[in-house]
Tab-separated table of N, CA and C in Angstrom:
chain	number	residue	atom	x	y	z
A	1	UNK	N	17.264	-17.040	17.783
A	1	UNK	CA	16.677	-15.714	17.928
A	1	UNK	C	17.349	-14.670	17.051
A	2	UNK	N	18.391	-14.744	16.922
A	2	UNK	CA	19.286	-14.110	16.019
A	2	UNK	C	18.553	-13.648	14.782
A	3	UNK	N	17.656	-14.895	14.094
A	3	UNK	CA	16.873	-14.173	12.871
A	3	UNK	C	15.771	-13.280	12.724
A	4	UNK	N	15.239	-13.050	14.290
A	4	UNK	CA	14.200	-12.360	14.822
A	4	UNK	C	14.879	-10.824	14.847
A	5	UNK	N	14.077	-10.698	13.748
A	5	UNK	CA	14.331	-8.954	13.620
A	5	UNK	C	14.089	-7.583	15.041
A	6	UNK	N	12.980	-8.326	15.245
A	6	UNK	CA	12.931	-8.104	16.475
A	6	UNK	C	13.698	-7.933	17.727
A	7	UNK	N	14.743	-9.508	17.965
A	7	UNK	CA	14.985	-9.557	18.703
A	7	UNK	C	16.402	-8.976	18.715
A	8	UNK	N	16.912	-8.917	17.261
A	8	UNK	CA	18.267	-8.548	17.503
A	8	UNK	C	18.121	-6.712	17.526
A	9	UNK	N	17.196	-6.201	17.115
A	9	UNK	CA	16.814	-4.911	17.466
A	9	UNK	C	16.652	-4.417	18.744
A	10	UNK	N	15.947	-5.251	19.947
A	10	UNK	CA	16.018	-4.854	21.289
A	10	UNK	C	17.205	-5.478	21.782
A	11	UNK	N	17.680	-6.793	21.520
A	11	UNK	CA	19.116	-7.141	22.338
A	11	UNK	C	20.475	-6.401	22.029
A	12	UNK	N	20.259	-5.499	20.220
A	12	UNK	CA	21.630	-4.692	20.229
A	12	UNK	C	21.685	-3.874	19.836
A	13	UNK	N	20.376	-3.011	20.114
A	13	UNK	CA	20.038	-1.480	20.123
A	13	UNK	C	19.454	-1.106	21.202
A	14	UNK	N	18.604	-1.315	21.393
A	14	UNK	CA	17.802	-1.042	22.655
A	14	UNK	C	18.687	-1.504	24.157
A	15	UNK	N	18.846	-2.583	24.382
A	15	UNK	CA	19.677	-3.231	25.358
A	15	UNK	C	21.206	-3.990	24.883
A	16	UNK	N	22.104	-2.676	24.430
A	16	UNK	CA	23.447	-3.354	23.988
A	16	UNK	C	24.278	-3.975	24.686
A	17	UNK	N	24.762	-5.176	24.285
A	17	UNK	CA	25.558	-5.465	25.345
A	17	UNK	C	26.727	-4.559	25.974
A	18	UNK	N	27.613	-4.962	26.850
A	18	UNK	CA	28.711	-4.019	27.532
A	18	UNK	C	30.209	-4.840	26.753
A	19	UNK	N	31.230	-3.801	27.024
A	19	UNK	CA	31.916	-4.257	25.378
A	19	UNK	C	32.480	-5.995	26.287
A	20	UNK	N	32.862	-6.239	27.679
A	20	UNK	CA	33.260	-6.567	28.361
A	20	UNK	C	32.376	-8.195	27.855
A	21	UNK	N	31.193	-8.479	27.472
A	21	UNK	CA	30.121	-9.434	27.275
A	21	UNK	C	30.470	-9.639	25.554
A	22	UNK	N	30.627	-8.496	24.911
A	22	UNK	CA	30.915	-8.985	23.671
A	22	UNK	C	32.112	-10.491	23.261
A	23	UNK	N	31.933	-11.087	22.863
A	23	UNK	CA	33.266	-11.948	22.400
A	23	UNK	C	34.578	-11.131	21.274
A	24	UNK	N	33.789	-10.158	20.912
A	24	UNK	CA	34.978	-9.252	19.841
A	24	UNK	C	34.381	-8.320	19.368
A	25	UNK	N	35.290	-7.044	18.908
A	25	UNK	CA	34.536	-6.213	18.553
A	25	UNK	C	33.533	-6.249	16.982
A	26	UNK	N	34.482	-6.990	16.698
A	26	UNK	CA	34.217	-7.202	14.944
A	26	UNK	C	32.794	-8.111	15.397
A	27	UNK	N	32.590	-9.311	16.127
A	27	UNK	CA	31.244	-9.857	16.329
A	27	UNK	C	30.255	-9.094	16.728
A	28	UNK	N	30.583	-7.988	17.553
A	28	UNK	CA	29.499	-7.038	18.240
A	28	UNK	C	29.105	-6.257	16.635
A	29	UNK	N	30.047	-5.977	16.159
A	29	UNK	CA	29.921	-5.091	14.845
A	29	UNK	C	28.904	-5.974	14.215
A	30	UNK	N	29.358	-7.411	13.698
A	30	UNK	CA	28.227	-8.036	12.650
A	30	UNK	C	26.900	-8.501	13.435
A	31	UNK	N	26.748	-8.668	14.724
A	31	UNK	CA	25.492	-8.493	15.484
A	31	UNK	C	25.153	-7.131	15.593
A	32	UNK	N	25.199	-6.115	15.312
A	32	UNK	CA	24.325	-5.060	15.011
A	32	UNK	C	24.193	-4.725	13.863
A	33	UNK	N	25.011	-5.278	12.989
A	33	UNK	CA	24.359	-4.837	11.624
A	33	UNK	C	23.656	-5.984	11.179
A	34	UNK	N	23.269	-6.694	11.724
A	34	UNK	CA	22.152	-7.171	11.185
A	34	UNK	C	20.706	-6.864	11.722
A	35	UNK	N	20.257	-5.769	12.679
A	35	UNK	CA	19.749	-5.366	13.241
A	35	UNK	C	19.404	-4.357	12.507
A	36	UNK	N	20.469	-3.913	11.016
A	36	UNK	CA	20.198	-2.371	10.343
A	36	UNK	C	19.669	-3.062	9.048
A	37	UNK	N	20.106	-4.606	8.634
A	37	UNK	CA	19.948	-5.054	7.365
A	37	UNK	C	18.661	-5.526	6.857
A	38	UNK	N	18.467	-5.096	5.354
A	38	UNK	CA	17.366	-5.453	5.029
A	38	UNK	C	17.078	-7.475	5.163
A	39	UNK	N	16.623	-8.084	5.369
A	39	UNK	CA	16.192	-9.077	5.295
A	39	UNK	C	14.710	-9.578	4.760
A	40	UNK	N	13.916	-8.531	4.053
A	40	UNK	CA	12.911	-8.655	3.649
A	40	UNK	C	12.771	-9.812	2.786
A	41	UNK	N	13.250	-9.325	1.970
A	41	UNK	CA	13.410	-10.515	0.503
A	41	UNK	C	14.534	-11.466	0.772
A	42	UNK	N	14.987	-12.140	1.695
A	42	UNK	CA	15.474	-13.456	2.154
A	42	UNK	C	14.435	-14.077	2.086
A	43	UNK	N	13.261	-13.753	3.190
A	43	UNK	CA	12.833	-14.308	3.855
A	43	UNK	C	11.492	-14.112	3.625
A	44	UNK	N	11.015	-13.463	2.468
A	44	UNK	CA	9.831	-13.412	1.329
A	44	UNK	C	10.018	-14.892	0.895
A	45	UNK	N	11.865	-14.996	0.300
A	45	UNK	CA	12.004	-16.299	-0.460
A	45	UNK	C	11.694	-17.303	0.379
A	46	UNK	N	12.306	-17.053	1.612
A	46	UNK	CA	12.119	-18.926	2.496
A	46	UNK	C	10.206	-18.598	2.434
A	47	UNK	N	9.677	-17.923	3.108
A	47	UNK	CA	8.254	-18.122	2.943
A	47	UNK	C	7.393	-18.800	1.773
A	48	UNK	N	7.789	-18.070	0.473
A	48	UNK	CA	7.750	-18.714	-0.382
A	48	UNK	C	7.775	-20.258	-0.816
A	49	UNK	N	9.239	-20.690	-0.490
A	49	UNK	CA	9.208	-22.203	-0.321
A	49	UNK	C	8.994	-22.694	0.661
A	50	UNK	N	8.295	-22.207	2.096
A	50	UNK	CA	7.447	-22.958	3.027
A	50	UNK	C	6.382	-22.757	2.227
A	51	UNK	N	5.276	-21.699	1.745
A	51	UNK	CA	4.189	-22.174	1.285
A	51	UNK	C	4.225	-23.042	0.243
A	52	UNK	N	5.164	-23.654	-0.875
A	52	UNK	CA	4.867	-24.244	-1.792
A	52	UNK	C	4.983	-25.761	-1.052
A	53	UNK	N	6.207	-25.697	-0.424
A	53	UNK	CA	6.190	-27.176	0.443
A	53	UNK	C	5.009	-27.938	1.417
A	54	UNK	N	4.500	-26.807	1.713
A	54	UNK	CA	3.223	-27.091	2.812
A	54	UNK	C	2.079	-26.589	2.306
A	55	UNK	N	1.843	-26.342	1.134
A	55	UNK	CA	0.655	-25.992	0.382
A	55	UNK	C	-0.249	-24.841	0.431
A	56	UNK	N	0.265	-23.859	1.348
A	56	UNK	CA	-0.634	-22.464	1.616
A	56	UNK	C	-0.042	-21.544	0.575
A	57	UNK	N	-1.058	-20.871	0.211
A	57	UNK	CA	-0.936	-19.371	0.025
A	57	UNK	C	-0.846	-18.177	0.685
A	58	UNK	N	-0.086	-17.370	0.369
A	58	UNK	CA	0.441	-16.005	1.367
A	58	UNK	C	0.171	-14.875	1.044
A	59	UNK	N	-0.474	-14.009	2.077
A	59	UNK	CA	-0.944	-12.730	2.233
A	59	UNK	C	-0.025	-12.003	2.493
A	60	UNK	N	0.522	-11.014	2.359
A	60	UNK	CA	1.176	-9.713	3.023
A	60	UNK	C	-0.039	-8.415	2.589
A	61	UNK	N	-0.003	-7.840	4.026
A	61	UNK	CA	-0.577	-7.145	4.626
A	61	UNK	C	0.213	-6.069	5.150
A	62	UNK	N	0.751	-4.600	4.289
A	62	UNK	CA	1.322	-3.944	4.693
A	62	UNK	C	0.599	-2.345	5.344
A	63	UNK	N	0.587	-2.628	6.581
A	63	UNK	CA	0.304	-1.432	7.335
A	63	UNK	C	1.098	-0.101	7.236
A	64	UNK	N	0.239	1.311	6.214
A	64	UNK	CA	0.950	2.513	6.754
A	64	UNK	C	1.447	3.008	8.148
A	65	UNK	N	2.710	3.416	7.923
A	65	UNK	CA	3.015	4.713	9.173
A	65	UNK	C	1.984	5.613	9.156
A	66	UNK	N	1.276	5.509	10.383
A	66	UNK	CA	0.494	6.368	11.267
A	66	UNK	C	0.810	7.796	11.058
A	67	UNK	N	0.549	8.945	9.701
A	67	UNK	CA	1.292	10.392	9.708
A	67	UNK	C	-0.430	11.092	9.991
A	68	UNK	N	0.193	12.574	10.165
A	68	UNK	CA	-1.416	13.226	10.151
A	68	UNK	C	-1.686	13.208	9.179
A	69	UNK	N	-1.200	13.451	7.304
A	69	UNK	CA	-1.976	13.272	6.184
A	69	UNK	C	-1.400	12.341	5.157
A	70	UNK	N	-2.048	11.202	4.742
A	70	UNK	CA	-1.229	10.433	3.927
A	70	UNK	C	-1.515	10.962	2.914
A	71	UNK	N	-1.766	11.445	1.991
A	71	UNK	CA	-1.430	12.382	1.120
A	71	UNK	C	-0.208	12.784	0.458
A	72	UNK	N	0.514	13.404	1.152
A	72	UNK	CA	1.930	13.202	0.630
A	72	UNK	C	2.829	12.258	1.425
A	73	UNK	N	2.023	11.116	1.486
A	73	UNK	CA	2.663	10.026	2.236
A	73	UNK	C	4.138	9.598	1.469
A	74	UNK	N	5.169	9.708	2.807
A	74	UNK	CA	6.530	9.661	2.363
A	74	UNK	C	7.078	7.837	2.363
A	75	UNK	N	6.143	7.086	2.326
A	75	UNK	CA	6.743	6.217	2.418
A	75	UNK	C	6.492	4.836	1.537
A	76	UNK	N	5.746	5.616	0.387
A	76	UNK	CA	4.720	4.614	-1.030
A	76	UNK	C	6.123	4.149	-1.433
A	77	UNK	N	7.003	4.498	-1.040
A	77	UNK	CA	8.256	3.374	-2.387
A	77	UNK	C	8.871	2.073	-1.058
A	78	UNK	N	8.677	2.636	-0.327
A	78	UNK	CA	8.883	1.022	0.928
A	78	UNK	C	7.299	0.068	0.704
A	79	UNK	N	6.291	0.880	0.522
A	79	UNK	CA	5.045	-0.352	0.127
A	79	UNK	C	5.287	-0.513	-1.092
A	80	UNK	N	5.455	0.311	-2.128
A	80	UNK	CA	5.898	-0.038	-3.513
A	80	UNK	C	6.611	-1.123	-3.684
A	81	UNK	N	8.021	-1.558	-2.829
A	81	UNK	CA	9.413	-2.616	-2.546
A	81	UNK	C	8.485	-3.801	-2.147
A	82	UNK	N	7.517	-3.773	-1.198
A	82	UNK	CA	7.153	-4.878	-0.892
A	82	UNK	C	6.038	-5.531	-2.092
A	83	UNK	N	5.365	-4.714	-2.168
A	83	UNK	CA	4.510	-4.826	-3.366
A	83	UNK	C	5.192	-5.872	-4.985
A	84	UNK	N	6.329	-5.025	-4.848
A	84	UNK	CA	7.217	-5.614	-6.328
A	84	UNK	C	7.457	-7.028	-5.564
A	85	UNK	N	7.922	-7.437	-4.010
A	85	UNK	CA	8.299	-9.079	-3.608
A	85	UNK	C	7.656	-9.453	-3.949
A	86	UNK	N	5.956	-9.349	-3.331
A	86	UNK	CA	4.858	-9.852	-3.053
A	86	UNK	C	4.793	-10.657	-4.778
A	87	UNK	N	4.632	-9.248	-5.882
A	87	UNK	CA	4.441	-10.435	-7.068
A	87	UNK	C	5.527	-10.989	-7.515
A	88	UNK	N	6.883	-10.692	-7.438
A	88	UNK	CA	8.071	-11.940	-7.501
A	88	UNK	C	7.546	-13.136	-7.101
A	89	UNK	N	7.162	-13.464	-6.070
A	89	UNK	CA	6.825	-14.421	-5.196
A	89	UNK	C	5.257	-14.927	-5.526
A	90	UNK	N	4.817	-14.226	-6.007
A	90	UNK	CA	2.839	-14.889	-6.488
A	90	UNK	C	2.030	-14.597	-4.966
A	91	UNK	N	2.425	-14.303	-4.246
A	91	UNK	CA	2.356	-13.258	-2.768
A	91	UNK	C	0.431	-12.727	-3.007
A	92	UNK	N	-0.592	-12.951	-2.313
A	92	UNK	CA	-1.365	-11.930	-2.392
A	92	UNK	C	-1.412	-10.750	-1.429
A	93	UNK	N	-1.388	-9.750	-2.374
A	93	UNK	CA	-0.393	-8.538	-1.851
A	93	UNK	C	-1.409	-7.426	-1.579
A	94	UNK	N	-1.890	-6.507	-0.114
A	94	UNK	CA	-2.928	-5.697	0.334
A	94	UNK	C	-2.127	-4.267	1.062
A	95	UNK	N	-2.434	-3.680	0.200
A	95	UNK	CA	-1.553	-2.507	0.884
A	95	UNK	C	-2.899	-1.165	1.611
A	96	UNK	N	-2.704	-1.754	2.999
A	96	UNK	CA	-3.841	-1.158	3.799
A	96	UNK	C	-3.779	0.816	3.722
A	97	UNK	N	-2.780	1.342	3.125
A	97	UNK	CA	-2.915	2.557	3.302
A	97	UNK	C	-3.897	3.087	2.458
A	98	UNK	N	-4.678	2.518	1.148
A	98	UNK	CA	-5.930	3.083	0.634
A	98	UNK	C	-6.978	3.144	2.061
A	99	UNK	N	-7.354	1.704	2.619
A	99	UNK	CA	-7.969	1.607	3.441
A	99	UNK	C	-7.999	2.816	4.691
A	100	UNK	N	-6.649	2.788	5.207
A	100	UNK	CA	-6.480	3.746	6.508
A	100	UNK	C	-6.912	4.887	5.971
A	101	UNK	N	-6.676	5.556	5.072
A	101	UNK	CA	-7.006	6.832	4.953
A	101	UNK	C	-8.819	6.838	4.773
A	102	UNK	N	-9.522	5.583	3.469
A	102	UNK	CA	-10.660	5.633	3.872
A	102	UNK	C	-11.746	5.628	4.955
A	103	UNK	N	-10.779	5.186	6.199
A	103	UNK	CA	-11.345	4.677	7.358
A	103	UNK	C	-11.339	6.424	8.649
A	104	UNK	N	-9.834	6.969	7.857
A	104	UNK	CA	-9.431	8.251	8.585
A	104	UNK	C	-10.648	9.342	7.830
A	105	UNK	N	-10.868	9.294	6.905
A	105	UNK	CA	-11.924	9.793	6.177
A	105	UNK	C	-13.218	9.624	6.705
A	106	UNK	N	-13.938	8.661	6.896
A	106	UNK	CA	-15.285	8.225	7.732
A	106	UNK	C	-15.683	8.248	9.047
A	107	UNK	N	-14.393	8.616	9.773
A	107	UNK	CA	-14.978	8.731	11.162
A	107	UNK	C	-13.918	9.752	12.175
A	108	UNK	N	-14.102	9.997	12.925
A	108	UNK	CA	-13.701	11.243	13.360
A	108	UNK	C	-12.559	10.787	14.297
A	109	UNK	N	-13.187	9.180	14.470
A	109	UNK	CA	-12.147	8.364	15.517
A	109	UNK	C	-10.951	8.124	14.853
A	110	UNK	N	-9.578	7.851	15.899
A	110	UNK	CA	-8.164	8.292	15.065
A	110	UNK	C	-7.938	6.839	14.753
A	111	UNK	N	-7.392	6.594	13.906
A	111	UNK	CA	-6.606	5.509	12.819
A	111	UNK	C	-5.576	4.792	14.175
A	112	UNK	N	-4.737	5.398	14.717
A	112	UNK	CA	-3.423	5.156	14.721
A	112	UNK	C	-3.506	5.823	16.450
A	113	UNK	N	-2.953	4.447	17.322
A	113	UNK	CA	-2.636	4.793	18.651
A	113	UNK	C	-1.406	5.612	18.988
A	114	UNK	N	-0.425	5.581	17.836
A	114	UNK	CA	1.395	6.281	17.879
A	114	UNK	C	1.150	6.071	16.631
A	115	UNK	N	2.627	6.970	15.663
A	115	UNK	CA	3.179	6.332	14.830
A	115	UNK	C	3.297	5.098	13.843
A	116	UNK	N	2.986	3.982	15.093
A	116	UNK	CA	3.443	2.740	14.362
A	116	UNK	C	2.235	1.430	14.790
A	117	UNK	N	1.713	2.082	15.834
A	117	UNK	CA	0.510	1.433	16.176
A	117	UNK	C	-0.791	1.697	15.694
A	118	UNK	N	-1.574	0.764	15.215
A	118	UNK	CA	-3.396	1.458	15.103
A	118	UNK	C	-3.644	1.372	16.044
A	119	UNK	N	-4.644	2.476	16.232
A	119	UNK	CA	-5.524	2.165	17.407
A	119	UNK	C	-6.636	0.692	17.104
A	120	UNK	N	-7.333	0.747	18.496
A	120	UNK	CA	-8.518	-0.531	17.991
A	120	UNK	C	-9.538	0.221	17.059
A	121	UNK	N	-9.793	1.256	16.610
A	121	UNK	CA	-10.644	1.620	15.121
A	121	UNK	C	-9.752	1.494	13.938
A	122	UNK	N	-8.469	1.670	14.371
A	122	UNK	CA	-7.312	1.454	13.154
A	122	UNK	C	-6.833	-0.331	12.476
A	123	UNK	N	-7.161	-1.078	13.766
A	123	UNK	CA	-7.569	-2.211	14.088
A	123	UNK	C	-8.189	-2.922	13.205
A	124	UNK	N	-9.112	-2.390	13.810
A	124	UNK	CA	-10.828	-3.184	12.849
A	124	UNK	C	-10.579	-2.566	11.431
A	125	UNK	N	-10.587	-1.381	10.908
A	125	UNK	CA	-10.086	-1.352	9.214
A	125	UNK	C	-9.083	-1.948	8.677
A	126	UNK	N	-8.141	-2.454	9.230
A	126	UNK	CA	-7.027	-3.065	8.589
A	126	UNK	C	-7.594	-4.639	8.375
A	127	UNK	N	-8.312	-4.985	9.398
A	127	UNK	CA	-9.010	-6.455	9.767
A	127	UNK	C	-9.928	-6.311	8.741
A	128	UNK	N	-10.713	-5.854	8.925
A	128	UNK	CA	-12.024	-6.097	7.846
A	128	UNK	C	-11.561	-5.818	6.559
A	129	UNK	N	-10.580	-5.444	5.757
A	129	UNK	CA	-9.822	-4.963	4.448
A	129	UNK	C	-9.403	-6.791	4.504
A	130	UNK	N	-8.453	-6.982	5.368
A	130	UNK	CA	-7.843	-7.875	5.300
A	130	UNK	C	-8.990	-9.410	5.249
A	131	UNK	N	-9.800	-9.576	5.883
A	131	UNK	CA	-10.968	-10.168	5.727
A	131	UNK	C	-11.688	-10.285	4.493
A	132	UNK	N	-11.822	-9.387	4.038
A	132	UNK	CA	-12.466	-8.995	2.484
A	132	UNK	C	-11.343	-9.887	1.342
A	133	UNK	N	-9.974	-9.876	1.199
A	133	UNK	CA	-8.800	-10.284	0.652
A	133	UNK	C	-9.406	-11.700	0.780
A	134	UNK	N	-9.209	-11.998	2.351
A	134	UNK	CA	-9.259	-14.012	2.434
A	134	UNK	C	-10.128	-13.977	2.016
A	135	UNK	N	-11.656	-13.620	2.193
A	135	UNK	CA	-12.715	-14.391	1.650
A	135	UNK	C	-12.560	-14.426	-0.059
A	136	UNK	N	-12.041	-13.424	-0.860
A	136	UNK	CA	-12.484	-13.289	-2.070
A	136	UNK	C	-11.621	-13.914	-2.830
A	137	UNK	N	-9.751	-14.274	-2.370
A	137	UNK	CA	-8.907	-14.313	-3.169
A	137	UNK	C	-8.291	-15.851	-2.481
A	138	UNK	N	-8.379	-15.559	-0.888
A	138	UNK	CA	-7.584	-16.984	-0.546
A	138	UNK	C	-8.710	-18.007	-0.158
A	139	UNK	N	-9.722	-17.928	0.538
A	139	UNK	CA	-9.900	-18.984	0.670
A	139	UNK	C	-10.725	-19.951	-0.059
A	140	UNK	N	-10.581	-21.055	-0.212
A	140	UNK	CA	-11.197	-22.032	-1.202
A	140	UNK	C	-12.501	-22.403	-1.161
A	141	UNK	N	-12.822	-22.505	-2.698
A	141	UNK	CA	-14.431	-22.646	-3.034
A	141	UNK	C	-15.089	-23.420	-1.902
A	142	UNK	N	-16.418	-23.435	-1.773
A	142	UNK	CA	-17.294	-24.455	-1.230
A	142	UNK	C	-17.728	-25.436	-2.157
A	143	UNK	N	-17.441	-26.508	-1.660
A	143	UNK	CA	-17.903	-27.951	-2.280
A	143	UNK	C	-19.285	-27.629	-2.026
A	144	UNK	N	-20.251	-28.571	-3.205
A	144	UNK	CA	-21.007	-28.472	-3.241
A	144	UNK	C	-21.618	-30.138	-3.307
């Protein structure tokens, strides 16, 4: 679980241990900083050589932060970072914030349940963008 970004985020931020449970301080130290560390591009690479080993091709699908105007959206150089893995890696690479804003544009209904969540209209545009990608780029011809 340890590599679960996730998990080491709620087990040693959210729910830290008590120093008394730690085994040392210096271990408590390198179990939370890996909770702060980038691990993106590790683990772009292992993906990478799972898809070449097992024969798939890979999508990344990066969802904007939920702001009221993306416009001067503050956060194009973190999709930019992933963007640059994505083609390191031969990655097919969809960066849904054209979409969200087209979708925030067309309907009056909101994008984004919080911050970091879509709502289910925020949902379905990221899906159907992302849908459009597999059919056109990943998935394979029809035999005929």
């Amino acid at each position: 679980l340890l590599r679960s970004a996730l998990y080491r985020f709620v087990r040693y931020r959210v729910v830290p241990p008590r120093p008394a449970a730690a085994s040392s301080d210096s271990e408590l130290r390198r179990l939370t900083d890996l909770v702060s560390g980038d691990t993106v591009a590790e683990y772009f690479a292992r993906l990478d050589d799972l898809g070449r080993a097992e024969g798939f091709r890979v999508m990344v699908a990066v969802f904007p932060r939920i702001v009221r105007n993306f416009a001067p959206y503050r956060f194009r150089d973190q999709h930019q970072y992933v963007r640059n893995l994505s083609g390191t890696h031969g990655f097919v690479h969809l960066d849904l914030l054209p979409e969200f804003t087209r979708c925030r544009d067309a309907s009056p209904e909101p994008v984004g349940a919080d911050n970091y969540h879509p709502s289910p209209y925020g949902h379905r545009c990221g899906a159907e963008a992302m849908a459009r990608v597999i059919l056109e780029k990943l998935r394979p011809p029809r035999m005929r």
